[in-house]
Coordinates of N, CA and C in Angstrom, one line a residue:
X10 N 0.9 -1.2 0.0 CA 0.0 0.0 0.0 C 0.9 1.2 0.0
X11 N 0.4 2.3 -0.3 CA 0.9 3.5 0.1 C 1.6 4.4 -0.9
X12 N 1.0 5.0 -1.7 CA 1.6 6.1 -2.4 C 0.4 6.8 -2.9
X13 N 0.7 8.0 -3.5 CA -0.4 8.9 -3.9 C -1.5 8.2 -4.7
X14 N -2.7 8.5 -4.3 CA -3.8 7.9 -5.0 C -4.2 6.5 -4.4
X15 N -3.6 6.1 -3.3 CA -4.0 4.8 -2.7 C -3.7 3.6 -3.5
X16 N -2.4 3.4 -3.7 CA -1.9 2.2 -4.4 C -1.7 1.1 -3.4
X17 N -1.9 -0.1 -3.9 CA -1.7 -1.3 -3.1 C -0.9 -2.3 -3.9
X18 N -0.2 -3.2 -3.2 CA 0.6 -4.2 -3.8 C -0.3 -5.4 -4.2
X19 N -0.3 -5.8 -5.5 CA -1.1 -6.9 -5.9 C -0.4 -8.2 -5.6
X20 N -1.1 -9.3 -5.8 CA -0.5 -10.6 -5.5 C 0.7 -10.9 -6.5
X21 N 0.7 -10.2 -7.6 CA 1.8 -10.3 -8.6 C 2.9 -9.4 -8.3
X22 N 2.8 -8.6 -7.2 CA 3.9 -7.7 -6.8 C 3.9 -6.4 -7.5
X23 N 2.8 -6.0 -8.1 CA 2.7 -4.7 -8.8 C 1.9 -3.8 -8.0
X24 N 2.2 -2.4 -8.1 CA 1.3 -1.4 -7.5 C 0.1 -1.2 -8.4
X25 N -1.1 -1.3 -7.8 CA -2.3 -1.0 -8.6 C -3.2 -0.1 -7.8
X26 N -4.1 0.6 -8.5 CA -5.0 1.5 -7.8 C -5.8 0.7 -6.8
X27 N -6.1 1.2 -5.6 CA -6.9 0.6 -4.6 C -8.2 0.2 -5.2
X28 N -8.8 1.1 -6.0 CA -10.1 0.9 -6.6 C -10.2 -0.3 -7.5
X29 N -9.0 -0.6 -8.1 CA -9.0 -1.7 -9.1 C -8.5 -3.0 -8.4
X30 N -8.4 -3.0 -7.1 CA -7.9 -4.2 -6.4 C -9.0 -5.0 -5.7
X31 N -8.8 -6.2 -5.3 CA -9.8 -7.0 -4.6 C -10.1 -6.3 -3.2
X32 N -9.3 -5.4 -2.8 CA -9.5 -4.8 -1.5 C -10.4 -3.6 -1.6
X33 N -10.8 -3.2 -2.8 CA -11.7 -2.0 -3.0 C -12.9 -2.1 -2.1
X34 N -13.2 -1.1 -1.4 CA -14.3 -1.1 -0.5 C -14.1 -1.6 0.9
X35 N -12.9 -2.3 1.1 CA -12.6 -2.9 2.4 C -11.5 -2.2 3.1
X36 N -11.0 -1.1 2.5 CA -9.9 -0.4 3.2 C -10.3 1.0 3.4
X37 N -10.2 1.5 4.6 CA -10.5 2.8 5.0 C -9.2 3.6 5.0
X38 N -9.1 4.7 4.3 CA -7.8 5.4 4.2 C -7.6 6.3 5.4
X39 N -8.6 7.1 5.7 CA -8.4 8.1 6.8 C -9.3 7.9 8.0
X40 N -10.4 7.2 7.8 CA -11.4 7.1 8.9 C -10.8 6.3 10.0
X41 N -9.7 5.6 9.8 CA -9.1 4.8 10.9 C -8.4 5.7 11.9
X42 N -8.2 6.9 11.5 CA -7.4 7.8 12.4 C -8.1 7.9 13.8
X43 N -7.3 7.7 14.8 CA -7.8 7.7 16.2 C -7.6 9.1 16.7
X44 N -8.7 9.8 17.2 CA -8.6 11.1 17.7 C -7.7 11.2 18.9
X45 N -7.4 10.1 19.5 CA -6.5 10.1 20.7 C -5.1 10.6 20.3
X46 N -4.8 10.5 19.0 CA -3.5 10.9 18.5 C -3.5 12.4 18.2
X47 N -4.6 13.1 18.3 CA -4.6 14.6 17.9 C -3.8 15.4 18.9
X48 N -3.0 16.3 18.3 CA -2.1 17.1 19.0 C -2.5 18.6 18.8
X49 N -2.5 19.3 19.9 CA -2.8 20.8 19.8 C -1.6 21.4 19.3
X50 N -1.7 22.1 18.2 CA -0.5 22.8 17.6 C 0.2 23.8 18.5
X51 N -0.6 24.3 19.5 CA -0.1 25.3 20.4 C 1.0 24.7 21.4
X52 N 0.9 23.4 21.5 CA 1.9 22.7 22.4 C 3.2 22.3 21.7
X53 N 3.3 22.7 20.4 CA 4.5 22.4 19.6 C 5.4 23.7 19.6
X54 N 6.6 23.6 20.0 CA 7.5 24.8 20.0 C 8.5 24.5 18.8
X55 N 8.3 25.1 17.7 CA 9.1 24.8 16.5 C 10.5 25.3 16.7
X56 N 11.5 24.5 16.3 CA 12.9 24.9 16.3 C 13.4 25.0 14.9
X57 N 14.5 24.5 14.6 CA 15.1 24.7 13.2 C 14.5 23.7 12.2
X58 N 14.5 24.1 10.9 CA 14.1 23.3 9.8 C 15.2 22.2 9.6
X59 N 14.8 21.0 9.5 CA 15.8 19.9 9.3 C 15.6 19.1 8.0
X60 N 14.6 19.5 7.2 CA 14.4 18.8 6.0 C 13.2 19.3 5.2
X61 N 13.2 18.9 3.9 CA 12.1 19.3 3.1 C 11.9 18.3 2.0
X62 N 10.6 18.0 1.7 CA 10.3 17.1 0.6 C 9.3 17.7 -0.3
X63 N 8.7 17.0 -1.2 CA 7.8 17.5 -2.2 C 6.5 18.1 -1.5
X64 N 6.0 17.4 -0.5 CA 4.8 17.9 0.1 C 4.9 18.5 1.5
X65 N 6.1 18.3 2.1 CA 6.2 18.8 3.5 C 7.6 19.3 3.9
X66 N 7.6 20.1 4.9 CA 8.8 20.7 5.5 C 8.9 20.0 6.9
X67 N 10.1 19.5 7.3 CA 10.3 18.9 8.6 C 11.1 19.8 9.5
X68 N 10.5 20.0 10.7 CA 11.2 20.8 11.7 C 11.5 20.0 12.9
X69 N 12.6 20.4 13.6 CA 12.9 19.9 14.9 C 12.0 20.7 15.8
X70 N 11.4 20.1 16.8 CA 10.5 20.9 17.7 C 10.5 20.3 19.1
X71 N 9.9 21.0 20.0 CA 9.8 20.5 21.4 C 8.3 20.4 21.7
X72 N 7.9 19.2 22.2 CA 6.5 18.9 22.6 C 6.5 18.4 24.0
X73 N 5.9 19.1 24.9 CA 5.9 18.7 26.3 C 7.2 18.3 26.8
X74 N 8.2 19.1 26.5 CA 9.6 18.8 27.0 C 10.4 17.8 26.2
X75 N 9.8 17.2 25.2 CA 10.5 16.2 24.4 C 10.8 16.7 23.0
X76 N 12.1 16.5 22.5 CA 12.4 16.9 21.2 C 11.8 15.9 20.2
X77 N 11.1 16.4 19.2 CA 10.4 15.6 18.2 C 10.7 16.1 16.8
X78 N 10.2 15.4 15.8 CA 10.3 15.9 14.4 C 8.8 16.2 14.0
X79 N 8.6 17.3 13.3 CA 7.3 17.7 12.9 C 7.3 17.9 11.4
X80 N 6.5 17.1 10.7 CA 6.4 17.3 9.2 C 5.1 18.1 9.0
X81 N 5.3 19.3 8.4 CA 4.3 20.2 8.1 C 3.9 20.2 6.7
X82 N 2.6 19.9 6.4 CA 2.1 19.9 5.0 C 2.3 21.2 4.4
X83 N 2.9 21.3 3.2 CA 3.1 22.6 2.5 C 1.8 23.2 2.0
X84 N 1.0 22.4 1.4 CA -0.2 22.9 0.7 C -1.4 21.9 1.0
X85 N -2.6 22.4 0.8 CA -3.8 21.6 1.1 C -4.5 21.2 -0.2
X86 N -3.7 20.9 -1.2 CA -4.3 20.3 -2.5 C -4.8 18.9 -2.2
X87 N -5.6 18.4 -3.1 CA -6.2 17.1 -3.0 C -5.1 16.0 -3.0
X88 N -4.1 16.1 -3.8 CA -3.1 15.1 -3.8 C -2.2 15.1 -2.6
X89 N -1.9 16.3 -2.1 CA -1.1 16.4 -0.9 C -1.9 15.9 0.3
X90 N -3.1 16.3 0.4 CA -3.9 15.8 1.5 C -4.1 14.3 1.5
X91 N -4.3 13.7 0.3 CA -4.4 12.3 0.1 C -3.1 11.6 0.6
X92 N -2.0 12.1 0.2 CA -0.7 11.5 0.6 C -0.5 11.6 2.2
X93 N -0.9 12.8 2.7 CA -0.9 13.0 4.1 C -1.7 12.0 4.9
X94 N -2.9 11.8 4.4 CA -3.8 10.9 5.1 C -3.3 9.5 5.0
X95 N -2.8 9.1 3.9 CA -2.2 7.8 3.7 C -1.0 7.6 4.6
X96 N -0.1 8.5 4.7 CA 1.0 8.4 5.5 C 0.6 8.4 7.0
X97 N -0.3 9.2 7.4 CA -0.9 9.2 8.8 C -1.5 7.8 9.1
X98 N -2.3 7.3 8.2 CA -2.9 6.0 8.5 C -1.8 4.9 8.6
X99 N -0.8 4.9 7.8 CA 0.3 3.9 7.9 C 1.1 4.1 9.2
X100 N 1.5 5.3 9.5 CA 2.4 5.6 10.6 C 1.8 5.1 11.9
X101 N 0.5 5.3 12.1 CA -0.1 5.0 13.4 C -0.2 3.5 13.6
X102 N 0.0 2.7 12.5 CA -0.2 1.2 12.6 C 1.2 0.5 12.6
X103 N 2.3 1.3 12.3 CA 3.6 0.6 12.2 C 4.3 0.8 13.5
X104 N 4.7 -0.4 14.1 CA 5.5 -0.4 15.4 C 6.6 -1.4 15.3
X105 N 7.8 -0.9 15.1 CA 9.0 -1.8 15.0 C 10.2 -1.0 15.4
X106 N 11.2 -1.7 16.0 CA 12.4 -1.0 16.5 C 13.2 -0.3 15.3
X107 N 13.0 -0.7 14.1 CA 13.7 -0.1 13.0 C 12.9 0.8 12.1
X108 N 11.8 1.3 12.6 CA 11.0 2.3 11.9 C 10.8 3.5 12.9
X109 N 10.5 4.6 12.3 CA 10.3 5.8 13.1 C 9.0 5.7 13.9
X110 N 8.9 6.2 15.1 CA 7.8 6.1 15.9 C 6.8 7.3 15.8
X111 N 5.6 7.0 15.5 CA 4.6 8.0 15.3 C 4.1 8.5 16.7
X112 N 4.0 9.8 16.9 CA 3.6 10.3 18.2 C 2.2 11.0 18.2
X113 N 1.8 11.5 17.0 CA 0.5 12.2 16.9 C 0.5 13.0 15.7
X114 N -0.6 13.8 15.5 CA -0.8 14.6 14.3 C -1.7 15.8 14.6
X115 N -1.6 16.8 13.8 CA -2.6 17.9 13.8 C -3.4 17.8 12.6
X116 N -4.7 17.5 12.7 CA -5.6 17.3 11.6 C -6.8 18.1 11.6
X117 N -7.0 18.9 12.7 CA -8.2 19.7 12.9 C -8.1 21.1 12.4
X118 N -6.8 21.5 12.3 CA -6.5 22.9 11.9 C -5.3 22.8 10.9
X119 N -5.3 23.8 10.0 CA -4.2 23.8 9.0 C -3.1 24.8 9.5
X120 N -1.9 24.5 9.2 CA -1.4 23.4 8.4 C -1.4 22.1 9.1
X121 N -1.7 21.0 8.4 CA -1.7 19.7 8.9 C -0.3 19.3 9.3
X122 N -0.1 18.5 10.3 CA 1.2 18.1 10.8 C 1.3 16.7 11.2
X123 N 2.4 16.0 11.1 CA 2.6 14.7 11.6 C 3.8 14.8 12.6
X124 N 3.7 14.3 13.8 CA 4.7 14.4 14.8 C 5.3 13.0 15.0
X125 N 6.6 12.8 14.9 CA 7.3 11.6 15.1 C 8.5 11.8 16.1
X126 N 9.1 10.7 16.4 CA 10.3 10.7 17.2 C 11.3 11.5 16.4
X127 N 12.2 12.2 17.1 CA 13.3 12.9 16.5 C 14.5 12.0 16.4
X128 N 15.1 11.8 15.2 CA 16.2 11.0 15.0 C 17.5 11.9 15.1
X129 N 18.1 11.9 16.2 CA 19.2 12.8 16.5 C 20.4 12.6 15.6
X130 N 20.6 11.4 15.1 CA 21.7 11.1 14.2 C 21.5 11.6 12.8
X131 N 20.3 12.1 12.5 CA 20.0 12.6 11.1 C 19.5 11.5 10.2
X132 N 19.4 11.8 9.0 CA 18.9 10.8 8.0 C 20.1 10.0 7.5
X133 N 19.7 8.9 6.8 CA 20.8 8.0 6.2 C 21.6 8.9 5.3
X134 N 21.0 9.7 4.5 CA 21.7 10.5 3.5 C 22.7 11.5 4.2
X135 N 22.2 12.0 5.4 CA 23.1 12.9 6.2 C 24.3 12.1 6.6
X136 N 24.1 10.9 7.1 CA 25.2 10.1 7.6 C 26.2 9.7 6.5
X137 N 25.7 9.3 5.3 CA 26.6 8.9 4.3 C 27.2 10.1 3.5
X138 N 26.7 11.3 3.7 CA 27.3 12.5 3.0 C 28.2 13.2 4.0
X139 N 28.3 12.8 5.2 CA 29.1 13.5 6.2 C 30.6 13.3 5.8
X140 N 31.4 14.3 6.2 CA 32.8 14.2 5.8 C 33.5 13.1 6.5
X141 N 33.1 12.7 7.7 CA 33.6 11.5 8.3 C 32.7 10.3 8.1
X142 N 33.0 9.6 7.1 CA 32.1 8.5 6.7 C 32.2 7.4 7.8
X143 N 31.0 6.7 8.0 CA 31.0 5.7 9.0 C 32.0 4.5 8.7
X144 N 32.4 3.8 9.7 CA 33.3 2.6 9.4 C 32.5 1.6 8.6
X145 N 33.2 0.6 8.1 CA 32.6 -0.5 7.3 C 31.6 -1.2 8.3
X146 N 32.0 -1.5 9.5 CA 31.2 -2.2 10.5 C 29.9 -1.4 10.7
X147 N 30.0 -0.1 10.9 CA 28.8 0.8 11.2 C 27.9 0.8 9.9
X148 N 28.6 0.9 8.7 CA 27.8 0.9 7.5 C 27.0 -0.4 7.3
X149 N 27.6 -1.5 7.7 CA 26.9 -2.8 7.6 C 25.7 -2.9 8.7
X150 N 26.0 -2.3 9.9 CA 24.9 -2.3 10.9 C 23.7 -1.4 10.4
X151 N 24.0 -0.3 9.8 CA 23.0 0.6 9.2 C 22.2 -0.1 8.1
X152 N 22.9 -0.8 7.2 CA 22.2 -1.5 6.2 C 21.3 -2.6 6.7
X153 N 21.8 -3.4 7.7 CA 21.0 -4.4 8.3 C 19.8 -3.8 9.0
X154 N 20.0 -2.7 9.7 CA 18.8 -2.1 10.4 C 17.8 -1.7 9.4
X155 N 18.2 -1.1 8.3 CA 17.3 -0.7 7.2 C 16.6 -1.9 6.6
X156 N 17.3 -3.0 6.4 CA 16.7 -4.2 5.8 C 15.7 -4.8 6.8
X157 N 16.0 -4.7 8.1 CA 15.0 -5.2 9.1 C 13.7 -4.4 9.1
X158 N 13.9 -3.1 9.0 CA 12.7 -2.2 9.0 C 11.9 -2.5 7.7
X159 N 12.6 -2.5 6.6 CA 11.9 -2.8 5.3 C 11.2 -4.1 5.3
X160 N 11.9 -5.2 5.8 CA 11.3 -6.5 5.8 C 10.0 -6.5 6.6
X161 N 10.1 -5.8 7.8 CA 8.8 -5.7 8.6 C 7.7 -5.0 7.8
X162 N 8.0 -3.9 7.1 CA 7.0 -3.2 6.3 C 6.5 -4.1 5.2
X163 N 7.4 -4.8 4.5 CA 7.0 -5.6 3.3 C 6.2 -6.8 3.8
X164 N 6.4 -7.3 5.0 CA 5.7 -8.5 5.5 C 4.4 -8.2 6.2
X165 N 4.0 -6.9 6.3 CA 2.8 -6.6 7.0 C 1.6 -7.2 6.3
X166 N 0.6 -7.7 7.1 CA -0.6 -8.3 6.6 C -1.8 -7.4 7.1
X167 N -2.8 -7.2 6.4 CA -3.1 -7.9 5.1 C -2.4 -7.2 3.9
X168 N -1.8 -6.0 4.2 CA -1.2 -5.3 3.1 C 0.3 -4.9 3.4
X169 N 1.1 -5.1 2.4 CA 2.5 -4.7 2.6 C 2.6 -3.2 2.5
X170 N 3.6 -2.6 3.1 CA 3.8 -1.2 3.0 C 5.1 -1.1 2.1
X171 N 4.9 -0.3 1.0 CA 6.1 -0.1 0.1 C 6.6 1.4 0.4
X172 N 7.8 1.5 0.9 CA 8.3 2.8 1.4 C 8.5 3.8 0.2
X173 N 9.3 3.5 -0.7 CA 9.5 4.3 -1.9 C 10.2 5.6 -1.7
X174 N 10.7 5.9 -0.5 CA 11.3 7.2 -0.3 C 12.4 7.1 0.9
X175 N 13.1 6.0 0.8 CA 14.1 5.8 1.8 C 15.3 6.8 1.7
X176 N 15.5 7.5 2.9 CA 16.6 8.4 2.8 C 17.4 8.3 4.1

């Protein structure tokens, strides 16, 4: 599952539109969101910008005394909101030591936001672009950790999660 427009992985291993799959009508994209996860944006103290993608800007922030990462949706277009809802739906269901931990979201006011744990070591691309490259042993550990997280996502039932944006 999981890319713009609600794609799912078919039995043949291809991404197909959710509407064209046997799961059509059986998968709720956003209605699964639990209001328990709702965060009041006033409780987020934004710090520096740490990243940017096609649909969102990521900031380091403080939330109730804890440093977190906050992805802020750039625009409220139909495609961006669809991707946001899909990401939110997936994040709240994914629990594994090698995936980022979802903490909550802002969905009642704009801009919409997703709050996750803050990864103090930076992204994989940050690590591998650093002037001091990790040792071979550390590189192997990172690769294994990534593989474990991806294996967990790919093995999820009833639908595999296809990441498509590993950084």
